[in-house]
Amino acid sequence: MAVKTEPVTINLGPQHPSTHGVFRLRVKFDGEVVLDVEPVFGYLHRGTEKLAESRTYVQIVTLTDRLDYTASMSNNLSYVLAVEKLAGIEAPERAQYIRVICAELARISSHLMATGFLLNDLGAFATPLMYCFRERERILDLFEMLCGARITVSYMRPGGVLQDPPDDFWPALTRINDDLPQYFDELESLITGNEIVLARTRDVGTISAEHAINASISGPILRATGVQWDVRRADPYEIYDRLDFDIPIGAVGDTFDRYLVRIQEMRESVKIIRQCIEQTPDGPYRADAPWFIRAPEGDAYAAVEGPKGELGFYMVSDGDISPYRCKIRAPSFINLTALTDMLVGWKMGDLITIFGSLDVVLGEVDR
Amino acid sequence: MYGVGLIKGLGVTIKNLILPGRQFTIHQYPDRKIGPIGLARMEGKNPLAFALSRPGETLKAMMGLVSVPDKRQDQHPRFRGEEFSWYDNRCTGCASCAKYCPLGIIKIVTSPSETAMQEGDKYAIDVFDIDIGRCMFCGLCVEACPYDALHMGSGFEEGTYTRAELVINVDMLKAAPKKPSQWFRPQLTSQNYNPLDSDGKEASSQDVHRHEKPSQSDQEKTWGQR
């Protein structure tokens, strides 16, 4: 006798811890197999782009901290670059080096968090996460040393950085930078060879390179599919053209490749920071930019390679002290567009893993 | 061979459990009890060696009698926190901080003082309210102050029961302990002044001031053409 069955729709979120924030998935299941996924977001919408229109250019820096709160420095950098392009300000060389160091530290801390939470989603509850957070903690301590805050840094300003790093920053940075590779080794020996992780992540949530490009996915997810696209190399900003680093790519674009690309990117970041420490010149750290910047009429777009992908700010000015329009290209949001195609056909447990491997930050998705 | 990766991973966990010198991920609160392994790690020793050299303390820790010493984690001198340091004698009531605050949480009401304004006297400050319940500690008010009258503080344990209590008024600002943060105060950095060091020197009201007056052209550069 055939039992009559029908698909069940389940709400995942918005308060589900594995959704990394307030994100809701309406999933249609056939038994345990995902039939259809409908992402629902907007729970964290704060109207950042609209708020920016009523603030001066320096005040908006504080808003950018709150987009991708795992890597505030990258957001600051992207915004500041856009304003510099708009207003025609040239940052001093020392400031550029300091900003690159900060952005790379932010990348490491964000990738550590992504790796830790991927393992958390796999069911390795808290232990690998705590290892990742231990390292991240030291990076956040560096940020506190620089600017007095750990997450909401507001450190960069159009035309440089707010304050020169204190004297004890450089030895501390060198120490952490030398320690980090051994942490990554430890993390890799914990995860990369682990049979359970391999069984759960290999060939799970695969996305092809063509599909990823069509959906304009960027960042580690795109690179895991084997496309060597990195804004730092494709359109070098700041002083990245002087630095020697590799762009790690994956083979098939599954969850495991995304994890591996992140680990390798962190190693590259350590290399970049090491070169920056050697090359940082003395000199001014902030250009002579007025506090109330009056950008000439026009528009500018500046993108950086953030931890999640291409993070860009498009600013339009009408000559006033605040922008006429501010559009944020948030990588997490655009990376979500291929979520449905990645998830359909997988089981409920894989849904959490695949979503975790996308490394979505809801502060950025909802803005 | 299947399972090698698992054993390797277990090795990492055991290494982290036993080896000293691995940092605490979570710093414990002072009233929390500490176990023998935690105690040994705090001393920077191998738990086994620690147990052999100081068996009494290890036993006490196993019975849950040892609490974490009341030692705070070091903050950095630039830490941006509560307890704003405001210098009454320097504030002219220009309300630059209020204009610059992205959230508009600083309220300033001034009245002309009795004496001659032309001879360099300043406004009397009647109201100076900072609603730190909405403050995000970005420090832009400090950056905006042209006379170095307002500094961030270093406090972070100022919980209250109501939101209304979070509004700091002018009397509280006057009475507050002056522990200015080094945030955006390069002159404090150059003096190696640490606001959190209770034994160290307390910066006088003059020391935290910028000493040289900026020239007219410098001011124009910084503040934009008017």
mmCIF file of C-alpha atoms in Angstrom, chain A residues 12 14 64 79 95 98 102 148 154 197 209 271 351 367:
data_model
loop_
_atom_site.group_PDB
_atom_site.id
_atom_site.type_symbol
_atom_site.label_atom_id
_atom_site.label_comp_id
_atom_site.label_asym_id
_atom_site.label_seq_id
_atom_site.Cartn_x
_atom_site.Cartn_y
_atom_site.Cartn_z
ATOM 1 C CA LEU A 12 14.590 27.998 9.189
ATOM 2 C CA PRO A 14 15.157 34.039 11.689
ATOM 3 C CA THR A 64 30.440 51.344 7.475
ATOM 4 C CA TYR A 79 34.398 53.586 1.737
ATOM 5 C CA ALA A 95 48.693 55.590 5.501
ATOM 6 C CA ILE A 98 48.791 50.932 7.440
ATOM 7 C CA CYS A 102 44.536 46.601 8.761
ATOM 8 C CA GLY A 148 40.553 51.941 20.940
ATOM 9 C CA SER A 154 36.096 53.801 12.671
ATOM 10 C CA VAL A 197 34.756 16.799 7.735
ATOM 11 C CA ALA A 209 32.536 28.431 -12.482
ATOM 12 C CA LYS A 271 52.827 37.084 3.665
ATOM 13 C CA LEU A 351 21.802 22.837 3.977
ATOM 14 C CA ARG A 367 22.434 46.986 5.395
#
